[in-house]
Coordinates of C-alpha atoms and ligand atoms in Angstrom, one line a residue:
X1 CA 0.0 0.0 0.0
X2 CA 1.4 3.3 -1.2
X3 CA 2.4 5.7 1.8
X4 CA 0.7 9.2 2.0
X5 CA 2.3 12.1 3.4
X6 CA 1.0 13.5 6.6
X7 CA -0.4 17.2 6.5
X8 CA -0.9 18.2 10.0
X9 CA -2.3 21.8 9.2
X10 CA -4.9 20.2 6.6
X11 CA -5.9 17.6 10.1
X12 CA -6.4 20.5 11.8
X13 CA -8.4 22.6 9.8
X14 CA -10.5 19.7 9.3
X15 CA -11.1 18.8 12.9
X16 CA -12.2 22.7 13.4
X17 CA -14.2 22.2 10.6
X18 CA -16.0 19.5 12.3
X19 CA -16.3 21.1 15.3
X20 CA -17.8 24.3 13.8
X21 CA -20.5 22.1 12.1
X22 CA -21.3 20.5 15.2
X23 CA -21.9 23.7 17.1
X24 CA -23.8 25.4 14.7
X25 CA -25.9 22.1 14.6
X26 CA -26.4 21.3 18.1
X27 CA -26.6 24.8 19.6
X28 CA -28.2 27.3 17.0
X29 CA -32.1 26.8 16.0
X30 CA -31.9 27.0 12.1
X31 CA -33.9 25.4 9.8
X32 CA -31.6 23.7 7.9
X33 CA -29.9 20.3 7.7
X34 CA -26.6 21.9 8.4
X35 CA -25.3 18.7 9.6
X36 CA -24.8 17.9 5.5
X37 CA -22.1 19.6 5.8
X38 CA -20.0 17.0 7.1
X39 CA -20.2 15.7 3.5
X40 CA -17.8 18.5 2.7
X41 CA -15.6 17.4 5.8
X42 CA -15.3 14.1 4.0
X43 CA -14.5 14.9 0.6
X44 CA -12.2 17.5 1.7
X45 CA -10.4 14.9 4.2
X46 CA -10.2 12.3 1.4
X47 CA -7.2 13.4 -0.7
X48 CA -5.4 14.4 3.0
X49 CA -5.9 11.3 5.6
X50 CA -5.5 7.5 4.4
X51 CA -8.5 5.3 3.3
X52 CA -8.3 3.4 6.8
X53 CA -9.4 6.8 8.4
X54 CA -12.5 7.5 6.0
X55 CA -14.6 4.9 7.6
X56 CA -14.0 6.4 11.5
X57 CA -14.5 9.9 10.1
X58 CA -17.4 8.8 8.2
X59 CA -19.1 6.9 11.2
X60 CA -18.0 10.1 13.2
X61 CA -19.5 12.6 11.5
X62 CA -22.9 10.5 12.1
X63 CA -22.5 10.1 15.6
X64 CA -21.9 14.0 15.7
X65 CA -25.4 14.6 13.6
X66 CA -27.2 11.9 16.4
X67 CA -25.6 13.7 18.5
X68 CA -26.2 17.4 17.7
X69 CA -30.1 16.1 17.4
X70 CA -29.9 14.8 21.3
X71 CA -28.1 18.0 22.3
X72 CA -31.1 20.3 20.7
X73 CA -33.8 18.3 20.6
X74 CA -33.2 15.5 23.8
X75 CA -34.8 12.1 22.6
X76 CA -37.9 13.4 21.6
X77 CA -38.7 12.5 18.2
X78 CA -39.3 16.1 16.4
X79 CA -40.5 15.3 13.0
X80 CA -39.0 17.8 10.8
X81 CA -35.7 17.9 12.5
X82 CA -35.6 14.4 12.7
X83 CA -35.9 14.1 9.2
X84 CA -33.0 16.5 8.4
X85 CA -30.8 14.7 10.6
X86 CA -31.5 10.8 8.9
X87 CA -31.0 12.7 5.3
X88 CA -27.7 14.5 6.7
X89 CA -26.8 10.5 8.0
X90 CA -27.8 9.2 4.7
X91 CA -26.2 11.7 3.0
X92 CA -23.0 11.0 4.9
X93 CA -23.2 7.6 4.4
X94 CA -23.4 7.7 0.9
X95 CA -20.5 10.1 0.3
X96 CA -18.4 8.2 2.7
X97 CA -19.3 4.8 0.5
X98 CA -18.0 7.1 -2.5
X99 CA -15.2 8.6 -1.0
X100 CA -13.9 5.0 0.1
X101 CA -14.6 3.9 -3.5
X102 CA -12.7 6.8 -5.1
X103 CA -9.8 5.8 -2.7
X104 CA -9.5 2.6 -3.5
X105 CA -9.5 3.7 -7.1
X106 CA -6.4 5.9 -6.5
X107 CA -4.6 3.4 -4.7
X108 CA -5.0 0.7 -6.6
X109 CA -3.6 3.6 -9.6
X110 CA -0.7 4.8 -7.2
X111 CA 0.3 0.9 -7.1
X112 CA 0.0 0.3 -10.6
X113 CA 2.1 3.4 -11.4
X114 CA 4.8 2.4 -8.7
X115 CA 4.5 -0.8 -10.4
X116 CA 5.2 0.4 -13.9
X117 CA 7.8 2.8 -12.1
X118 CA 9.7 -0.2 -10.9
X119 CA 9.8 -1.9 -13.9
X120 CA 11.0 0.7 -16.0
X121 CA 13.5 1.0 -13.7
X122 CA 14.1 -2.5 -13.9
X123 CA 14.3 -2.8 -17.7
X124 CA 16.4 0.5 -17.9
X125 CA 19.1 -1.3 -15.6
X126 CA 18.8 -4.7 -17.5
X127 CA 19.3 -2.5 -21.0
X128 CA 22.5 -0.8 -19.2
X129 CA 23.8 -4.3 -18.2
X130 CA 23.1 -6.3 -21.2
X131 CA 24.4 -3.4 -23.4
X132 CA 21.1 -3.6 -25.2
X133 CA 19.0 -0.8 -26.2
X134 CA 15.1 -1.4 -28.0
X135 CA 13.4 1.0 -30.2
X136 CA 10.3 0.9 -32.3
X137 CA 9.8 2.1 -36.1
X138 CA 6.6 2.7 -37.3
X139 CA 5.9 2.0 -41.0
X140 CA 5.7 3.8 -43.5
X141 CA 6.8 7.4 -42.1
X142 CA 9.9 6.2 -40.3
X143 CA 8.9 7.8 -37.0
X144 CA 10.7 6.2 -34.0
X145 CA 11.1 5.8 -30.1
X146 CA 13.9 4.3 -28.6
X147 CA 15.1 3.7 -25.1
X148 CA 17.8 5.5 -23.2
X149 CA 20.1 2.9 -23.6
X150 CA 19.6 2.9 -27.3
X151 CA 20.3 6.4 -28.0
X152 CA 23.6 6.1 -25.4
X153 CA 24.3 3.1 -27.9
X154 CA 24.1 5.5 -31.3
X155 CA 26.1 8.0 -29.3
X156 CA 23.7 10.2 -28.4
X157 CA 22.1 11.7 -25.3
X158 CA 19.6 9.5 -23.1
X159 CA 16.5 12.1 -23.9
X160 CA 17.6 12.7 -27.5
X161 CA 15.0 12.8 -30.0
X162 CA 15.1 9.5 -32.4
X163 CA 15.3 9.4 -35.8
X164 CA 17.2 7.4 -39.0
X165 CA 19.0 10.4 -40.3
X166 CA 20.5 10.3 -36.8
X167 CA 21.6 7.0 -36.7
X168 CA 23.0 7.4 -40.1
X169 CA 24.7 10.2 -39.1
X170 CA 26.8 8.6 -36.5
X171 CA 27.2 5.1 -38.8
X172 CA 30.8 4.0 -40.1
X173 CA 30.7 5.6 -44.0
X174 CA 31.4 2.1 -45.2
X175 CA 28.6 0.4 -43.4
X176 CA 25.4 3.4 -44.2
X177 CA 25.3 1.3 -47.4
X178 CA 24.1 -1.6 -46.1
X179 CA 22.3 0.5 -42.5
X180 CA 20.3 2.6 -45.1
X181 CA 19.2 -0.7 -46.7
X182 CA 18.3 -2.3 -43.8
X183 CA 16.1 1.4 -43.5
X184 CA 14.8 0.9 -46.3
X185 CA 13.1 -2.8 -45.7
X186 CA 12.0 -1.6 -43.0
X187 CA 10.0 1.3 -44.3
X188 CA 8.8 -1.3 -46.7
X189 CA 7.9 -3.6 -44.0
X190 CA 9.9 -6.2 -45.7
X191 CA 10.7 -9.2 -43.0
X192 CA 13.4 -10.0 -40.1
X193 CA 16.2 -7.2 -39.4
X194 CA 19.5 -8.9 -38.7
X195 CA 22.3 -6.0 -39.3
X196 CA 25.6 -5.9 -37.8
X197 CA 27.8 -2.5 -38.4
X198 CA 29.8 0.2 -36.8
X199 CA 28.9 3.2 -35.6
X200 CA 31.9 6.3 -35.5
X201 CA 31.0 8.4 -32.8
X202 CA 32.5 11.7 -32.8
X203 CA 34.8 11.5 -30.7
X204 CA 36.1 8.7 -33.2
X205 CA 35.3 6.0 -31.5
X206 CA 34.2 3.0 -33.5
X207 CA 31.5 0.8 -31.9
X208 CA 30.3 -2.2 -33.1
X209 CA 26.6 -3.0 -32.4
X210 CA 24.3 -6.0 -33.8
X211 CA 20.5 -4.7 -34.7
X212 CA 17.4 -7.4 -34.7
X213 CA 14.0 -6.0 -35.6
X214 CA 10.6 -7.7 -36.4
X215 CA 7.6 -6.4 -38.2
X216 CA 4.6 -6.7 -36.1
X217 CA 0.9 -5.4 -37.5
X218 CA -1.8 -4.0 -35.2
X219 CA -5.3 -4.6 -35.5
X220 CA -5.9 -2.1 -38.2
X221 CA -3.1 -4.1 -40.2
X222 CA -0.5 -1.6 -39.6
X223 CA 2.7 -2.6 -39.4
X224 CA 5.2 -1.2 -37.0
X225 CA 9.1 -2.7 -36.1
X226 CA 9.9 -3.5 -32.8
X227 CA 13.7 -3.9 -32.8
X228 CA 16.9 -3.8 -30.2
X229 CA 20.0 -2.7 -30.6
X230 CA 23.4 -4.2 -28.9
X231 CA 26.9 -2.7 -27.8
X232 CA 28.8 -5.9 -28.9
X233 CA 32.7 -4.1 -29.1
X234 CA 33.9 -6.5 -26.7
X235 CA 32.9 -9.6 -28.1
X236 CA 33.7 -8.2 -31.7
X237 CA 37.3 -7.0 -30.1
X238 CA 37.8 -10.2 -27.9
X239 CA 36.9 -12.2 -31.3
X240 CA 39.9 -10.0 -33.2
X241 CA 42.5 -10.4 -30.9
X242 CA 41.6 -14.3 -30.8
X243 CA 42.0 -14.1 -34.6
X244 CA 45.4 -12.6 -34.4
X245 CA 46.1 -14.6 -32.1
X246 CA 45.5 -17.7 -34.0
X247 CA 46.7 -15.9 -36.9
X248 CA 50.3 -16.0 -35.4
X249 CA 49.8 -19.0 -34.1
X250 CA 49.2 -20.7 -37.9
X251 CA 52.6 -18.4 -38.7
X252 CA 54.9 -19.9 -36.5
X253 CA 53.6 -23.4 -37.4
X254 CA 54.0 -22.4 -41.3
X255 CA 57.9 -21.9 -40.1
X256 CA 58.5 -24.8 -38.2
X257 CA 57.1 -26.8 -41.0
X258 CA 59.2 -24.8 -43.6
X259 CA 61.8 -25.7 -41.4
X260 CA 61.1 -29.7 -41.6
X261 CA 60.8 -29.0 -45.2
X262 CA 64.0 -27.6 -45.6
X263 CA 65.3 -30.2 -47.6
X264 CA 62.9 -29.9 -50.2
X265 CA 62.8 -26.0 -50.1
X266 CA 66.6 -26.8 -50.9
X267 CA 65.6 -29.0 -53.8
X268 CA 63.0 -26.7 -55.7
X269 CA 65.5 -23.8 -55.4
X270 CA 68.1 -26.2 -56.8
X271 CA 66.0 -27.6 -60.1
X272 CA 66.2 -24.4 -62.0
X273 CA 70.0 -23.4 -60.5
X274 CA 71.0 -26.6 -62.0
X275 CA 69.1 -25.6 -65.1
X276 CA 70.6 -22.2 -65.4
X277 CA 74.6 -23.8 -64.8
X278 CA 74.0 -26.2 -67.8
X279 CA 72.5 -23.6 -70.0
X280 CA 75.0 -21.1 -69.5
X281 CA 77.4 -24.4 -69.9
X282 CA 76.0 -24.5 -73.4
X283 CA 75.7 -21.4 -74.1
X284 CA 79.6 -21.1 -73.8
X285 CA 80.2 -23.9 -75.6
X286 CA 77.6 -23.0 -78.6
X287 CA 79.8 -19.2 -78.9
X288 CA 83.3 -21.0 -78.1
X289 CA 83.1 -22.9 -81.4
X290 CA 85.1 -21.8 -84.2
X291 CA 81.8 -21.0 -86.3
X292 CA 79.7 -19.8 -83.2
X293 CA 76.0 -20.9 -83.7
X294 CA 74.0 -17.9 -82.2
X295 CA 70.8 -19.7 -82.4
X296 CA 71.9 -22.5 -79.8
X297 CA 73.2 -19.8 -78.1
X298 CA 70.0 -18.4 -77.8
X299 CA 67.8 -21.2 -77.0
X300 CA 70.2 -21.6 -73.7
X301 CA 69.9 -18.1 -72.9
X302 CA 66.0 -18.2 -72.8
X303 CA 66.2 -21.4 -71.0
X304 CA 68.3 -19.5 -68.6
X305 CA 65.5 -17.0 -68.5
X306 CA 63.3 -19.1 -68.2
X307 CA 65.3 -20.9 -65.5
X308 CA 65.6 -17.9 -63.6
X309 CA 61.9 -16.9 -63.7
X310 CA 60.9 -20.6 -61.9
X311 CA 63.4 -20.1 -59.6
X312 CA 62.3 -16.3 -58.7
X313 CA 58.3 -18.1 -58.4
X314 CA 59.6 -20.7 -55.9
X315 CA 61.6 -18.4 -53.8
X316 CA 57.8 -15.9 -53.9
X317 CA 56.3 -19.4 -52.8
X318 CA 58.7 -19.8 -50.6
X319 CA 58.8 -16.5 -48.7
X320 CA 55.0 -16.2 -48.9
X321 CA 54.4 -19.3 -46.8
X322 CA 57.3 -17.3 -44.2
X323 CA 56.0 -13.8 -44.5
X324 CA 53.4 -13.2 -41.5
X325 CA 51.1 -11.3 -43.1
X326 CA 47.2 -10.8 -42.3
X327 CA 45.2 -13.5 -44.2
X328 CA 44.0 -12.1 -47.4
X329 CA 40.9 -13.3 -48.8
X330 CA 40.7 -13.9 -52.5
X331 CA 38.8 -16.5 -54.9
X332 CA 40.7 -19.3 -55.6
X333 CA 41.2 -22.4 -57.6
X334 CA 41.7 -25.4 -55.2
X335 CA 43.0 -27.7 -58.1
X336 CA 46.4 -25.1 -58.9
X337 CA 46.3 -25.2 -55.1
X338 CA 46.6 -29.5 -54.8
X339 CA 49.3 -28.9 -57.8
X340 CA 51.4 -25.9 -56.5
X341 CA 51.7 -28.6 -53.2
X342 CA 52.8 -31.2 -54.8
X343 CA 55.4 -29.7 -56.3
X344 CA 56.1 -28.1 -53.5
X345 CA 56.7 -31.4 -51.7
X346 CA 57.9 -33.6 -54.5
X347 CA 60.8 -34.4 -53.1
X348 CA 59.2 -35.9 -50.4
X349 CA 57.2 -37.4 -52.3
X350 CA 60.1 -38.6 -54.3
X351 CA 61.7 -40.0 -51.7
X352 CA 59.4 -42.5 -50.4
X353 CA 58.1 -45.6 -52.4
X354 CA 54.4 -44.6 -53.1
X355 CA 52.4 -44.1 -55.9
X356 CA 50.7 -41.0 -56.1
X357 CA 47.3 -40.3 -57.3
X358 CA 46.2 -37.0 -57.9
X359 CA 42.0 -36.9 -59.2
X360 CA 41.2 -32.6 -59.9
X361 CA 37.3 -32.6 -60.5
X362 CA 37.2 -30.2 -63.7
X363 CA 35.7 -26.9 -64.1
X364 CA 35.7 -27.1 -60.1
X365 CA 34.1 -23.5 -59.0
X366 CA 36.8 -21.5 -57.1
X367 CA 36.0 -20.7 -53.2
X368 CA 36.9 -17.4 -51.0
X369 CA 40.6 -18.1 -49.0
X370 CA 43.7 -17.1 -48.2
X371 CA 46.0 -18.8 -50.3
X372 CA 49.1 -19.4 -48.0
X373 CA 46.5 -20.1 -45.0
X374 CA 44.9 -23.2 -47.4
X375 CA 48.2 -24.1 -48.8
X376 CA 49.5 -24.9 -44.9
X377 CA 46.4 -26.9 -44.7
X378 CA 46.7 -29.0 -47.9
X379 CA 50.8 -30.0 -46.5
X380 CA 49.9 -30.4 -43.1
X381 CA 47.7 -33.1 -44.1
X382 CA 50.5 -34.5 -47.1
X383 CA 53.0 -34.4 -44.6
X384 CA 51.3 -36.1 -42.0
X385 CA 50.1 -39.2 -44.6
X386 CA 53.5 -39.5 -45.4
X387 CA 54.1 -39.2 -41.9
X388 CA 51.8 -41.9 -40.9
X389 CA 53.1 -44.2 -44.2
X390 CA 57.0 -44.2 -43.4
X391 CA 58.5 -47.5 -42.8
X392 CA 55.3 -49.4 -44.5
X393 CA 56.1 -51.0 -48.3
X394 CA 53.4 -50.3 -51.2
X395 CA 52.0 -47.0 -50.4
X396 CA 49.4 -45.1 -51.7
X397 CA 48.5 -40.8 -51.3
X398 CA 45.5 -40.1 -53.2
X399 CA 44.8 -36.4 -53.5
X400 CA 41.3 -35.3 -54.8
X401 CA 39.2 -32.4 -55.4
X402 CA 35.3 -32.5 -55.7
X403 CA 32.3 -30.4 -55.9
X404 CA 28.4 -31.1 -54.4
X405 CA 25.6 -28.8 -53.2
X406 CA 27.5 -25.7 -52.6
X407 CA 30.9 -27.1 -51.3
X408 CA 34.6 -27.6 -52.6
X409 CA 35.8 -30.9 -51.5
X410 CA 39.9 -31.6 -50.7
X411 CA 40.6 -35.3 -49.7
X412 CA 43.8 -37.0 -48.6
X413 CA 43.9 -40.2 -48.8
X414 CA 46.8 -42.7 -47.4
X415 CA 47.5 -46.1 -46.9
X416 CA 49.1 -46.1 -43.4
X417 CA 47.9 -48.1 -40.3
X418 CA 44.5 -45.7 -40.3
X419 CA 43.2 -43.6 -37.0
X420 CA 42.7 -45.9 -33.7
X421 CA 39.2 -45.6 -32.5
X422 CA 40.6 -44.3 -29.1
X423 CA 42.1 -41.4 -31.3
X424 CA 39.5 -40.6 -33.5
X425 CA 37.7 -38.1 -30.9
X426 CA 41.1 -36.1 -30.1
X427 CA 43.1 -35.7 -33.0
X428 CA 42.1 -32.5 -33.1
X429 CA 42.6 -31.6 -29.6
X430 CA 45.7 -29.2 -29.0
X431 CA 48.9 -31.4 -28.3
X432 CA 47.5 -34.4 -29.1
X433 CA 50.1 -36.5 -31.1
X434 CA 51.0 -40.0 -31.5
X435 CA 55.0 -38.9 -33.0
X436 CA 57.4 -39.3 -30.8
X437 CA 58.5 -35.8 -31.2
X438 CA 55.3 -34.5 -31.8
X439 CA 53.8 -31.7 -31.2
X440 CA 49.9 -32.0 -31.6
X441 CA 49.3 -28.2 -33.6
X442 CA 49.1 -29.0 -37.5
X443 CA 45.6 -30.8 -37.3
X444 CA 43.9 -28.1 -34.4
X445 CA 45.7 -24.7 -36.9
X446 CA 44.3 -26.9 -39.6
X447 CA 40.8 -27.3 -37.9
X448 CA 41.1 -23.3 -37.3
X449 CA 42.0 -21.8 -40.4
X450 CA 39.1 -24.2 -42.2
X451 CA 36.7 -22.7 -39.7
X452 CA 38.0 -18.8 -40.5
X453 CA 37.1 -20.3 -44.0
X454 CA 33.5 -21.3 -43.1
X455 CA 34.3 -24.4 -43.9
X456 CA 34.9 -27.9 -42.3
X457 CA 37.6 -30.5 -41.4
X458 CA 37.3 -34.4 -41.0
X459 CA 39.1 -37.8 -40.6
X460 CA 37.7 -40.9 -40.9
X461 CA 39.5 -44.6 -41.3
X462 CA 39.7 -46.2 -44.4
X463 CA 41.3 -48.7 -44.5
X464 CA 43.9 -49.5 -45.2
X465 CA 44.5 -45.9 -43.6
X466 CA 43.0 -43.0 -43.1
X467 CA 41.5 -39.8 -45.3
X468 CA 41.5 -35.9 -43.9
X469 CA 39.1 -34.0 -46.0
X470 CA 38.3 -30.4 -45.7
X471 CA 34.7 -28.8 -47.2
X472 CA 34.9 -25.0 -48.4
X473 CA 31.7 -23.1 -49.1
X474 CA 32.1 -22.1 -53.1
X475 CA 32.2 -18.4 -53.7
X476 CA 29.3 -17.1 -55.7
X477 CA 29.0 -13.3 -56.5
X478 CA 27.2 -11.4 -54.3
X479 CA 23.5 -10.4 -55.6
X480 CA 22.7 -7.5 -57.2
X481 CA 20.3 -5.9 -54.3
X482 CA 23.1 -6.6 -51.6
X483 CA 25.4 -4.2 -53.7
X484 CA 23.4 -1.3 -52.3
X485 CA 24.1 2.3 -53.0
X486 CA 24.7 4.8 -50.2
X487 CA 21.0 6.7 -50.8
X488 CA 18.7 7.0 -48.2
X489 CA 15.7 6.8 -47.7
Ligands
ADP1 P1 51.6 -33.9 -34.9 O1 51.9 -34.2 -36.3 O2 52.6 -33.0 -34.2 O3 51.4 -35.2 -34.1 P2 49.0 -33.2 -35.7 O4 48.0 -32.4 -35.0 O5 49.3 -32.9 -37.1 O6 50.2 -33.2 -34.7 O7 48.5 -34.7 -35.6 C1 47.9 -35.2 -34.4 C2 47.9 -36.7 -34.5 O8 46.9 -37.1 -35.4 C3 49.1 -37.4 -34.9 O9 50.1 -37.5 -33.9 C4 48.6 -38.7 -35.4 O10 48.4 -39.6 -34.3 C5 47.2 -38.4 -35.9 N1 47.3 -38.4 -37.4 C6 47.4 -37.3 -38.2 N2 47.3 -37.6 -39.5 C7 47.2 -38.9 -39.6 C8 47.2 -39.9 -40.6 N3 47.2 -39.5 -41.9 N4 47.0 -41.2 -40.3 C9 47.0 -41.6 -39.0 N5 47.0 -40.7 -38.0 C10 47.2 -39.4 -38.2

């Protein structure tokens, strides 16, 4: 029950009031029911004293017209003045009823208020913790509420007026493209909001915030968005430094690995350096003769060139797969990716007595990655067949490349002893390794950098031995309506 305030002056003048009627009523002969006045005592009193009080007074003020009547009259039943006196009581008794009902009204609207108070408050201090402000669009003129939180969220002040040109105004330039499209569908009415930008406030802070809205229709039909807004920099900043975190982590695997394949790095860079030394050897010899035949000549010095130029790619290779650099998404052909490995690693290949089987599905569609990121993948999982092969007689590394219902498929298939079931759940738990002088990373970076990819990474026995495949989403141009221009509304 809602507490009133006390007003002792009010009390007062109320109780003098009463007395006033009560003298005039019991002690002066006029012809009047003055005793109705007490009516006035009541409603005045109602606002001022509590609802528990309104009965007493109300049951008072009778007493006081009973009483007036045996004070004037004794208890001798005087017609007319005994008739004033029961319509004064009913009178009294009737506005009292009233007076309790209008109370009980209030109250029950004071609670209600509280109530409403409360949870305001409530829901303000939920926004503020859960960094999550809500706002309402109506369709089609764009007008808008939002809550406190929400305009602290767009950067502006808690009692600032909403409206889109607003939130616009303090979006990231690159992101009001797609902001004033999301807008725009909503103005149409046009389904499910799911937008996540930045905002740059001007201070030049950049926030990042995730918006979800829904259409919902009143009972004219009329459709209005309901939507909230979320503060999510520190996920979106916790997520980045996990990524470059993992992003260094993949780096220094790529150079260990280079490392283990130093011998082959060796042998690539050798190939054309051998190439160039007998060129140049015949070159000599084809200008040393007594008729010098300049055509020979030439043929070695292209080769040379050409020599030179393969050596120059595999040092790039080379050097790319060292360089830390961020990962650069591009659209790429997973079949020059399988080939560019395996010539990256032929020497390991060479080296071991296995035949090697290399199946490119043709026309395969290309797929969004970063080249060196995939191509660490694709000889983690090489090395780690051959790996898994060495020591065993007739061996077998099947590398394939397929396509179905929206994916790039890359399969590696070997012929060792396979995956033991006991291993199958943790292979690609960090430092999980079966190698003496293993280190358990290459399959969990692996299982990583597939995942940056949107993509998927798998092992299954087949025996004899086992297949890692990874699944890439193929790349398909982006719609025309999602290319949006910057014009809004
Ligand atoms: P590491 O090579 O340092 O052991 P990985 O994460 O690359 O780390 O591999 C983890 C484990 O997965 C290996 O120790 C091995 O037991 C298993 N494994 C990986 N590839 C194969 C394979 N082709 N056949 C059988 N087991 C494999």
């Amino acid at each position: 029950m809602p507490r009133r305030r006390t007003h002792p002056v009010q009390s007062a003048i109320l109780l003098l009031l009463t007395a006033a009627i009560f003298v005039v009523d019991a002690f002066t002969r006029l012809d009047t029911a003055i005793a109705v006045m007490y009516v006035v005592v009541l409603l005045l009193a109602s606002p001022v004293w509590p609802r528990r009080y309104t009965f007493a007074l109300g049951a008072a003020c009778g007493l006081l017209t009973m009483g007036a009547y045996v004070v004037a009259h004794g208890l001798h039943v005087a017609p007319s003045p005994a008739g004033r006196a029961l319509v004064s009581i009913a009178a009294i008794a009737i506005t009292t009823w009233l007076v309790l009902q209008r109370q009980q009204a209030t109250d029950r609207l004071r609670q209600r208020e509280q109530a409403l108070r409360r949870s305001q408050a409530f829901l303000a201090g939920a926004q503020r913790l859960s960094r999550t402000g809500s706002f309402g669009i109506r369709v089609p003129d764009g007008a808008m509420v939002w809550s406190e939180e929400a305009a602290r969220i767009f950067g502006y002040a808690g009692d600032a007026a909403p409206d889109m040109e607003r939130v616009l105004a303090h979006t990231l330039p690159e992101d009001r493209a797609l902001v004033s499209a999301a807008l725009r569908r909503t103005l149409a009415c046009e389904g499910h909001i799911d937008v996540a930008h930045r905002l740059l406030l001007p201070d030049g802070t950049i926030r990042h915030v995730h918006v979800l809205a829904e259409a919902s229709y009143d009972a004219d039909g009329r459709c209005e968005y309901l939507g909230a807004v979320t503060d999510v920099t520190a996920r979106v900043e916790a997520e980045q430094e996990l990524h470059a975190s993992h992003v260094q982590l993949a780096h220094a695997a790529r150079v260990s690995m280079l490392g283990e394949l130093a011998a082959s790095v060796a042998h690539e860079v050798n190939q054309p350096l051998t190439a160039i030394v007998a060129n140049a050897q015949a070159g000599r010899r084809w200008l040393g003769r007594a008729q010098p035949d300049i055509a020979e000549a030439l043929a070695a010095l292209d080769g040379i060139v050409q020599a030179s130029e393969r050596a120059g790619q595999v040092v790039r290779r080379i050097r790319a797969l060292a360089r830390r650099t961020e990962p650069e998404h591009v659209a790429l052909d997973l079949n020059a990716l399988v080939q560019d490995t395996v010539e990256l690693l032929q020497r390991e290949l060479d080296r071991r007595p296995l035949a090697l089987h290399v199946e490119l599905a043709p026309g395969l569609a290309p797929v969004m990655g970063d080249r060196i990121e995939l191509q660490q993948v694709l000889i983690n999982l090489v090395m780690n067949a051959l790996q898994a092969m060495d020591g065993l007689p007739d061996n077998r590394l099947d590398l394939r490349t397929r396509q179905d219902d929206g994916m790039a498929h890359v399969s590696v298939r070997d012929s060792g002893p396979g995956i033991a079931d006991a291993d199958g759940a943790r292979l690609f738990e960090p430092f999980f390794s079966t190698k003496a002088d293993g280190m358990g990373l290459g399959l969990p970076i692996c299982c990583s950098i597939i995942a940056r990819h949107g993509g998927r990474i798998a092992a299954r026995s087949t025996p004899p031995g086992s297949t890692f495949s990874f699944d890439l989403p193929i790349h398909q141009e982006a719609p025309l309506h999602e290319q949006q221009s910057d014009a809004f509304p």
